[in-house]
Coordinates of C-alpha atoms and ligand atoms in Angstrom, one line a residue:
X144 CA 62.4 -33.7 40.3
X145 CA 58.6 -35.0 39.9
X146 CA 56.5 -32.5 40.9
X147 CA 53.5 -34.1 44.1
X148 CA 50.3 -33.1 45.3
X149 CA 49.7 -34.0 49.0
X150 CA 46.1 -33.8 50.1
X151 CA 45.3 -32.9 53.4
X152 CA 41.8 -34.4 54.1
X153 CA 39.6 -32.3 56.5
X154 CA 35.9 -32.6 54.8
X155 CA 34.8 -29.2 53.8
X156 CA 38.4 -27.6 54.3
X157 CA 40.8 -30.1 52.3
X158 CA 43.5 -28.8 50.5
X159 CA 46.2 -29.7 48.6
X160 CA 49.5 -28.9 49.1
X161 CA 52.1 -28.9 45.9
X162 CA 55.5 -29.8 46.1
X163 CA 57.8 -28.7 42.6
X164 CA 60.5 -26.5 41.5
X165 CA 60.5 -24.1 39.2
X166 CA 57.0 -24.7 38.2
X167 CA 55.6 -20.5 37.9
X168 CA 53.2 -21.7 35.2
X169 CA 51.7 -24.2 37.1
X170 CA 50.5 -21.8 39.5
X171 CA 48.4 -19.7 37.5
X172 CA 46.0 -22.7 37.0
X173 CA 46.4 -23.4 41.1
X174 CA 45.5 -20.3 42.2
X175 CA 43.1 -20.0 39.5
X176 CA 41.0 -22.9 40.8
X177 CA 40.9 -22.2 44.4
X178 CA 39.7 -18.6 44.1
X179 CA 36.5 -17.7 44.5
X180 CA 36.2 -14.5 42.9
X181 CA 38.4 -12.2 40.8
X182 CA 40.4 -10.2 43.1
X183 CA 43.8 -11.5 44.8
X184 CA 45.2 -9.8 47.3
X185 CA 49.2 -10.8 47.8
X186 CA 51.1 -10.1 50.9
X187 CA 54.7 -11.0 50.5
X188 CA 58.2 -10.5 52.6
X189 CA 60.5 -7.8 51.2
X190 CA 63.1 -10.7 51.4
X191 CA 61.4 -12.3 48.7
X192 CA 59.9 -9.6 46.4
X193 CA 61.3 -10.8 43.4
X194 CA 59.7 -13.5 43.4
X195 CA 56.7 -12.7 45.0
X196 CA 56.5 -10.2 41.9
X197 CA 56.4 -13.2 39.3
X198 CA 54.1 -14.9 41.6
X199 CA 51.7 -11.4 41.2
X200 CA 52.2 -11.6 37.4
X201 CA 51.3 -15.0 36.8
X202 CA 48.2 -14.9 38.8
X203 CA 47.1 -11.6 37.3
X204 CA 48.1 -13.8 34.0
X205 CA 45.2 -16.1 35.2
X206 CA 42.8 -13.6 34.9
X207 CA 42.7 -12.4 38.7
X208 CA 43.0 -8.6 39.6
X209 CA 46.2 -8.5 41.7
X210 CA 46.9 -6.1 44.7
X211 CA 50.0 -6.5 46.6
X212 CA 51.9 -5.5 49.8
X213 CA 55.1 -6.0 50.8
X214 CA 56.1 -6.4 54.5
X215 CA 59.9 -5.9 55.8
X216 CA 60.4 -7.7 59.2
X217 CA 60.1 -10.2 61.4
X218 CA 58.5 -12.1 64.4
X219 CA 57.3 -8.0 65.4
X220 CA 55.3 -8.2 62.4
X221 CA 53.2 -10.4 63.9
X222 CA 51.4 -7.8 65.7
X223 CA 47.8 -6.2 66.3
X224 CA 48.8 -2.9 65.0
X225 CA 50.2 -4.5 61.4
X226 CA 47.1 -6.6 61.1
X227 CA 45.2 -3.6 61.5
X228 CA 47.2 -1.7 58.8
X229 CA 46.5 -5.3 57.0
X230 CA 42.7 -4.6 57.5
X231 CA 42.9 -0.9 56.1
X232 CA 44.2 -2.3 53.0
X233 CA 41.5 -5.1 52.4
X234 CA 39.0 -2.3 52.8
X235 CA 40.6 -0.2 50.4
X236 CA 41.0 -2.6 48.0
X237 CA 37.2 -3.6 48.9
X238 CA 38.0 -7.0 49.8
X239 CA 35.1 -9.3 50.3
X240 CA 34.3 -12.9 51.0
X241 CA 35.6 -13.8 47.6
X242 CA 38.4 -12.5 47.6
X243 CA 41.5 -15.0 47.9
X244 CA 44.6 -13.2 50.3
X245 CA 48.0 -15.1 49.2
X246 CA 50.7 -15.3 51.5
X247 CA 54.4 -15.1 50.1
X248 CA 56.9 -15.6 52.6
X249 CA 58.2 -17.5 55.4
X250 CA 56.0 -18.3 59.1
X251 CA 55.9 -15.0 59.9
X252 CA 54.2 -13.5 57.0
X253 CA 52.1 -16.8 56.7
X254 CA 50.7 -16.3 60.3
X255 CA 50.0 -12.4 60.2
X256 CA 48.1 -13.0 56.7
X257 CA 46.1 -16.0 57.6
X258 CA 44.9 -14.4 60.6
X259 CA 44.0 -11.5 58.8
X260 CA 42.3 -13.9 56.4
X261 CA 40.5 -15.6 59.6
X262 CA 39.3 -12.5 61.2
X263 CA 38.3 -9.8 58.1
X264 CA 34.4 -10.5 57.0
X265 CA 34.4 -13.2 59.5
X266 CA 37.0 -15.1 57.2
X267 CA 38.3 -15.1 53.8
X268 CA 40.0 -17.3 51.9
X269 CA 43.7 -17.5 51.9
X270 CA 46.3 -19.6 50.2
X271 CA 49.9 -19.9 51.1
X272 CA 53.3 -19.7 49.4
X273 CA 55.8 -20.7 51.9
X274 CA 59.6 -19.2 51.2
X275 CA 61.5 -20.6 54.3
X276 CA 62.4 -24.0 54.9
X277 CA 60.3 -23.8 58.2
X278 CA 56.8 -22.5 56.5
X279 CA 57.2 -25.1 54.1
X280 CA 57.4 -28.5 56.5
X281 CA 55.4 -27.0 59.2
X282 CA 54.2 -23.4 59.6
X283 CA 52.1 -23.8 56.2
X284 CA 50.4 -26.6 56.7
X285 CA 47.7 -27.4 59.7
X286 CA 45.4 -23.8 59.8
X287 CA 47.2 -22.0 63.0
X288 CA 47.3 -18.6 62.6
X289 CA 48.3 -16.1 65.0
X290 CA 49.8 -13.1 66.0
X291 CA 51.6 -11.8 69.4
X292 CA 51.0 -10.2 72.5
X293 CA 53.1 -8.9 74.7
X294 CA 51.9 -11.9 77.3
X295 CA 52.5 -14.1 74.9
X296 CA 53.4 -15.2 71.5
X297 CA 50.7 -16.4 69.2
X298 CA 48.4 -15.9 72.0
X299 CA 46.0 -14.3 69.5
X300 CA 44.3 -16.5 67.1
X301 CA 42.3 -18.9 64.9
X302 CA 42.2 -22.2 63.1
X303 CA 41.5 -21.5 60.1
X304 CA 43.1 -23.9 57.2
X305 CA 44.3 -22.3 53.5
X306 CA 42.8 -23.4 50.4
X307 CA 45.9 -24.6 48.8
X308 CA 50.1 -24.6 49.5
X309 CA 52.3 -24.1 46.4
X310 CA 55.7 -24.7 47.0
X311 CA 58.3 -24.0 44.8
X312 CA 61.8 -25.1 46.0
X313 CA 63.9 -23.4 44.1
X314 CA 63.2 -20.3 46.4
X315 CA 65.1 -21.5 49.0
X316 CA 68.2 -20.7 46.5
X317 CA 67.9 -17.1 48.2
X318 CA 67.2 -18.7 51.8
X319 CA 70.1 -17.7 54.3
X320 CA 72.0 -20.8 55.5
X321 CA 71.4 -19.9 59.5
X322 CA 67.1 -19.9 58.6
X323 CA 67.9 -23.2 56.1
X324 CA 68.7 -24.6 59.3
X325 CA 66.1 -23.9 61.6
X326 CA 64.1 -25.2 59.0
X327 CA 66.4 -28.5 59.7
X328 CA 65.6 -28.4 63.1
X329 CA 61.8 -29.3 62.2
X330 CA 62.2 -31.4 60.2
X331 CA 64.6 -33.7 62.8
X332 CA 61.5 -32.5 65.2
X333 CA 59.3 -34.8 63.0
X334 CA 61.7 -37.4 62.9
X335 CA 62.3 -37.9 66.4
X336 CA 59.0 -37.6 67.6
X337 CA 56.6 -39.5 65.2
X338 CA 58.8 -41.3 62.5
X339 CA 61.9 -43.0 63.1
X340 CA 62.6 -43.8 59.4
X341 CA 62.7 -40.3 58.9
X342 CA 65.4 -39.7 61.6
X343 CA 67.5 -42.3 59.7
X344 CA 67.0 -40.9 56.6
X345 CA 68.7 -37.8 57.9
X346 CA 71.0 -39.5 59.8
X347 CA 72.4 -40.8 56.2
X348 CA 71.6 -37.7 54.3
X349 CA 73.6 -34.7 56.7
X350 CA 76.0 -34.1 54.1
X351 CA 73.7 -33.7 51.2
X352 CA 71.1 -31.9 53.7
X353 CA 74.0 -29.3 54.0
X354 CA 74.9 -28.8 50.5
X355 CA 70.9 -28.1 49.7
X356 CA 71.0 -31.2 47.3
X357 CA 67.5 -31.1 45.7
X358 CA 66.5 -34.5 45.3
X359 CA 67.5 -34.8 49.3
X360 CA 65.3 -31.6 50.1
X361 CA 62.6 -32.2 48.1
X362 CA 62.4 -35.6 50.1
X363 CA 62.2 -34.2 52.9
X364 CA 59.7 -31.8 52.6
X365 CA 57.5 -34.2 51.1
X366 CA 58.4 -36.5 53.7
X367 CA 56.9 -33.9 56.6
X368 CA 54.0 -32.0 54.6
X369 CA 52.8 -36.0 54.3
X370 CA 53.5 -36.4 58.4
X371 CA 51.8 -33.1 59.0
X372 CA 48.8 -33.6 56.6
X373 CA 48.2 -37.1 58.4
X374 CA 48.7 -35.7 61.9
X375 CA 46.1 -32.3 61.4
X376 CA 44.0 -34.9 59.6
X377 CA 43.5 -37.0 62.8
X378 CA 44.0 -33.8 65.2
X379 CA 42.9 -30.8 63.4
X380 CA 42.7 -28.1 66.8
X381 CA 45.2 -29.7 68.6
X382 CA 42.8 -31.3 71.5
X383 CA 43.4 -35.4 70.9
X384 CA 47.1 -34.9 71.8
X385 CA 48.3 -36.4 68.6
X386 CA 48.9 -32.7 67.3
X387 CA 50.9 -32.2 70.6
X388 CA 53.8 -34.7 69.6
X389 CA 54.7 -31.7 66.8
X390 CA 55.6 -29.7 70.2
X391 CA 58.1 -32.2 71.2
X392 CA 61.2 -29.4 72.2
X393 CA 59.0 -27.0 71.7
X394 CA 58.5 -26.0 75.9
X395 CA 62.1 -25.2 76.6
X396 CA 62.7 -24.1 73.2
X397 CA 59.9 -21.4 74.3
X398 CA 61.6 -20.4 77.3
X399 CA 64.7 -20.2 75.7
X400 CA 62.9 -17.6 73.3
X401 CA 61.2 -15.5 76.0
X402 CA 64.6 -15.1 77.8
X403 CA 66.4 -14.4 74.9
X404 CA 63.9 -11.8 74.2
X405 CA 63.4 -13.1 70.8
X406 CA 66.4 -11.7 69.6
X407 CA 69.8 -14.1 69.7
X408 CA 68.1 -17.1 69.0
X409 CA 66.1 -18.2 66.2
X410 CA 63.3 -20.5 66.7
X411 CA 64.4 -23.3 65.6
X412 CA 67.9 -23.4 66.9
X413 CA 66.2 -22.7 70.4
X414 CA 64.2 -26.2 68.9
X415 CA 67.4 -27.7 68.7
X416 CA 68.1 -27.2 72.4
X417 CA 64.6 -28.1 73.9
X418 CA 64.8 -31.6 72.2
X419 CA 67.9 -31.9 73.6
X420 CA 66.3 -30.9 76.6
X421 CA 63.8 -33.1 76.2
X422 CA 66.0 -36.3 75.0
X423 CA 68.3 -35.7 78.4
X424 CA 65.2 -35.2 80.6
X425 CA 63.4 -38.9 79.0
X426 CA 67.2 -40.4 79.6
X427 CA 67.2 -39.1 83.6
X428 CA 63.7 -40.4 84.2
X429 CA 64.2 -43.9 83.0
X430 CA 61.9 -43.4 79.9
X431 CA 64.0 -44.1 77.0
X432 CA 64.1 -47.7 75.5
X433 CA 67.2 -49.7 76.5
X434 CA 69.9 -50.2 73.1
X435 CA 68.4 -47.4 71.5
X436 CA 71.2 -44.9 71.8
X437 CA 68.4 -41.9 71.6
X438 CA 70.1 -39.3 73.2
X439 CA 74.0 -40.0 71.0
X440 CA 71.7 -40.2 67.8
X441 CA 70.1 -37.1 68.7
X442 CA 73.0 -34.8 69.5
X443 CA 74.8 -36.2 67.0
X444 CA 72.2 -36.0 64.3
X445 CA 71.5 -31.9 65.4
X446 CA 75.7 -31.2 65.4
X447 CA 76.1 -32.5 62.1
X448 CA 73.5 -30.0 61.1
X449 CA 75.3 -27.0 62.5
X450 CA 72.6 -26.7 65.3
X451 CA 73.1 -26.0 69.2
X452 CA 72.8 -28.8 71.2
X453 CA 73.9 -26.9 74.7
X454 CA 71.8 -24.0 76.3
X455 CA 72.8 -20.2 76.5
X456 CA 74.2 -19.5 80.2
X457 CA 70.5 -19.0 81.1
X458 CA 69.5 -19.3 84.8
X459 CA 67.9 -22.6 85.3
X460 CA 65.3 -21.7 87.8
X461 CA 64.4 -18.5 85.5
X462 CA 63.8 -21.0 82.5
X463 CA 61.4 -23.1 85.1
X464 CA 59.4 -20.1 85.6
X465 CA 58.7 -19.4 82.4
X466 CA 58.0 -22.5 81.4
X467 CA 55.5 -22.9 84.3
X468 CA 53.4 -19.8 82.8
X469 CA 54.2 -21.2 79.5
X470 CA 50.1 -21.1 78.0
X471 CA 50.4 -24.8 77.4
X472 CA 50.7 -25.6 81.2
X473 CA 47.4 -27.0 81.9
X474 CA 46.0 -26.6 86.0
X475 CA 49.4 -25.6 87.3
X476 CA 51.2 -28.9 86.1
X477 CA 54.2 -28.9 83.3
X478 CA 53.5 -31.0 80.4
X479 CA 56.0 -32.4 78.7
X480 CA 56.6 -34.0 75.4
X481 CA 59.1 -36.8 75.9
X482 CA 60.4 -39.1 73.5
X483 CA 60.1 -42.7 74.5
X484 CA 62.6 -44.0 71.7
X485 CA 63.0 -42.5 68.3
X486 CA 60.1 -41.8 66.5
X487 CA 58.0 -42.4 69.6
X488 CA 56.5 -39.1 72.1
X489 CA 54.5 -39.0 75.3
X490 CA 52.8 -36.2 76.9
X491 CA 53.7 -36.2 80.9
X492 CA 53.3 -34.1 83.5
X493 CA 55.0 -35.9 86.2
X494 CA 58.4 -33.8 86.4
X495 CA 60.3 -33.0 89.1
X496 CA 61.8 -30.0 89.3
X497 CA 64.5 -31.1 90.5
X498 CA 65.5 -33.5 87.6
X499 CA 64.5 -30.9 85.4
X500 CA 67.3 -28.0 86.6
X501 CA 69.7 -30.8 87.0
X502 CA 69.2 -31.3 83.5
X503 CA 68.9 -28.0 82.3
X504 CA 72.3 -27.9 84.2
X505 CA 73.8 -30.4 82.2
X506 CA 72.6 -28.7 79.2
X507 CA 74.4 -25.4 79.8
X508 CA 72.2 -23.5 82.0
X509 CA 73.6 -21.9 85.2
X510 CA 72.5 -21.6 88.9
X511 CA 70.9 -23.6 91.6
X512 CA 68.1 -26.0 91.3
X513 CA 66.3 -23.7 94.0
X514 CA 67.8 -25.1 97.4
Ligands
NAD294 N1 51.3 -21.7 62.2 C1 52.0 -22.7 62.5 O1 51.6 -23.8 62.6 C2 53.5 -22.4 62.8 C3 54.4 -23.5 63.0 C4 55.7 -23.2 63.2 C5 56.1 -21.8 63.2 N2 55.2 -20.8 63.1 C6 55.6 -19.4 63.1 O2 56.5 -19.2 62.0 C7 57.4 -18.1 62.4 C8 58.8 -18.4 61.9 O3 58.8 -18.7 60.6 P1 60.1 -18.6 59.7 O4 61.2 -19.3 60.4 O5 59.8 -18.9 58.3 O6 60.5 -17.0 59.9 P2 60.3 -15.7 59.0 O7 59.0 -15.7 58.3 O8 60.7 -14.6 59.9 O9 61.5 -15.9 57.9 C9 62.8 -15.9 58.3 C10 63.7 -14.9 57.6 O10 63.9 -15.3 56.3 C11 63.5 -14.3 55.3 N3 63.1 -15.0 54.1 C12 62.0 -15.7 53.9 N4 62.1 -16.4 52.8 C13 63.3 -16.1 52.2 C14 63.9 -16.5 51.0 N5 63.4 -17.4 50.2 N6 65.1 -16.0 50.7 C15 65.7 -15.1 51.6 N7 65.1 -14.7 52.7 C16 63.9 -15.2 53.0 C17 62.5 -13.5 56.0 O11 62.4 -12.1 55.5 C18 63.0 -13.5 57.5 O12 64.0 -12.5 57.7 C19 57.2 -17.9 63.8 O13 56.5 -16.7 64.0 C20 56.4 -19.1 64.3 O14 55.6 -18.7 65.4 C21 53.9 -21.1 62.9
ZN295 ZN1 58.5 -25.0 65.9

């Protein structure tokens, strides 16, 4: 495959991201370039130590001094107490302003780091290896970093954007087939809400999506880096809206999450469901453009993919609540991303509650709609 640079133009705080396989030796002279000093500190997912290992060793190659930790875990990692333990380290290692931290691993390890990178000496430098499907067309890419409280996930903070992406595809050889497809899920996410030739790219690519076929998945994570890069570009802390269309599914698929107590359902299968969600709730209030077949596309699209397209036997009026305290309820009011055909989103916050339990209902949630 040919290897791509994507830029992602924020003045001051561009980056590139870089899109290849197999490419170890071009990193040295990528990582080489964007630090600022001599010492790199890498912290990488146990999952992917190998790796992360040759990573180290051609970086130090490159003339940097290399300190690593490895992190076993997941979504708990993102906590207070690990970025502290993340802190001690830095100091240890007497990390200063130039200093470049380097992320190796999937969104979870790309979060805790950056946000370690935003917050120790007021902000260092960090640059980003993604390793799961997910971290590589969205997590990655955009500056949110973030770890969790027990009110909320990602409730604690920062924008703060990396200086560079290097993604190597050929580490999703190791990637288990349940995360390759929450990575999917994203990736459908960007089709359905901001590019519809996207969604029929996957439409006629499912079978090659499945089988990991290289020239189809290096597409497609060019494909949304590009999306993503254009949408931060226009967006960058998520206040125009436009950023907002990148939550479309993301509401109920939040809810799903907090009931589930972030244990049975991965984030992007619960992804899978709140589009659905989403698609059934545009189809009951009228909003979906006539001939378009949205919702069939949709479901079909997301089955072919091995994801869930039906709810857990969650209460309906328990997923309303949390939604209604979900942080991105603004004055009280829901806010819903709802697609208005394929490719197309609008924010609304004129939902009933009772079309939304009905269609929650019809989606595989259980109960009453509260009367
Ligand atoms: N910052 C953002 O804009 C943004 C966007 C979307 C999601 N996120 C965050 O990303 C996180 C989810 O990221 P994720 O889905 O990558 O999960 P993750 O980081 O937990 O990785 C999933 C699992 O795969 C393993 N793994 C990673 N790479 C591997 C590889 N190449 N081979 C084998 N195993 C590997 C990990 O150890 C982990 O068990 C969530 O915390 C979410 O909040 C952030
Ligand atoms: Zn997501």
């Amino acid at each position: 495959m040919d290897n791509s640079l994507i830029l992602v133009r924020l003045e001051g705080r561009s980056y590139d991201i870089a899109i290849n396989h197999d490419q170890a030796s071009g990193l040295a002279d990528f990582v080489r370039r964007r630090a600022p000093g001599h010492l790199a500190i890498v912290i990488a997912d146990a999952s992917v130590s190998g790796f992360a290992g040759l990573c180290a060793q051609v970086i130090a190659g490159a003339g940097l001094r290399i300190e690593m930790t490895t992190l076993s875990g997941q979504e708990g990692l993102k906590s207070l107490a690990q970025a502290s333990a993340l802190y001690d380290r830095l100091a240890d290692w007497k990390a200063d302003r130039q200093t470049l931290v380097v992320a190796i691993g999937g969104g979870v390890i790309g979060d805790l780091a950056g946000f370690v990178a935003a917050t120790f000496a007021r902000g260092i430098p960090f640059l980003i290896i993604p390793t799961t499907l997910l971290a590589m067309v969205d997590s990655s890419v955009g500056g949110k970093v973030a770890i969790n409280h027990r009110r909320g996930k990602n409730l604690i903070g920062a924008f703060h954007q990396p200086v560079g992406v290097w993604i190597d595809l050929s580490v999703l050889d190791t990637l288990p087939d349940r995360e390759y497809r929450c990575g999917l899920a994203e990736v459908v996410k960007y089709g359905a809400a901001i590019d519809a030739e996207l969604f029929a790219y996957l439409e006629s690519h499912v079978d090659a999506l499945k089988a990991r076929d290289l020239k189809s998945v290096a597409a497609v994570v060019n494909w949304c880096c590009r999306l993503k890069a254009s949408v931060v570009e226009r967006d960058e802390r998520d206040t125009s809206g436009e950023r907002a269309a990148l939550n479309y599914g993301h509401t109920f698929a939040h809810a799903v999450e907090t009931m589930s107590g972030y244990g049975s359902w991965r984030h992007g299968e619960a992804v899978a469901m709140g589009m659905e969600c989403a698609a059934g709730l545009a189809q009951r209030m009228g909003l979906l453009a006539p001939g378009e077949m949205m919702t069939e596309r949709q479901s079909r699209l997301l089955s072919g993919l091995d994801l869930p397209i039906r709810l857990p036997p969650m209460k309906a009026d328990e997923l309303i609540d949390v939604m209604a305290s979900d942080k991105k309820a603004q004055s009280g009011a829901m806010r819903f991303v709802l697609p208005r055909r394929v490719g197309t989103v609008e924010l609304t916050a004129q939902v009933s509650r009772n079309d939304l339990a009905s269609v929650l209902r019809d989606k595989g949630a259980t109960g009453s709609s509260g009367h």
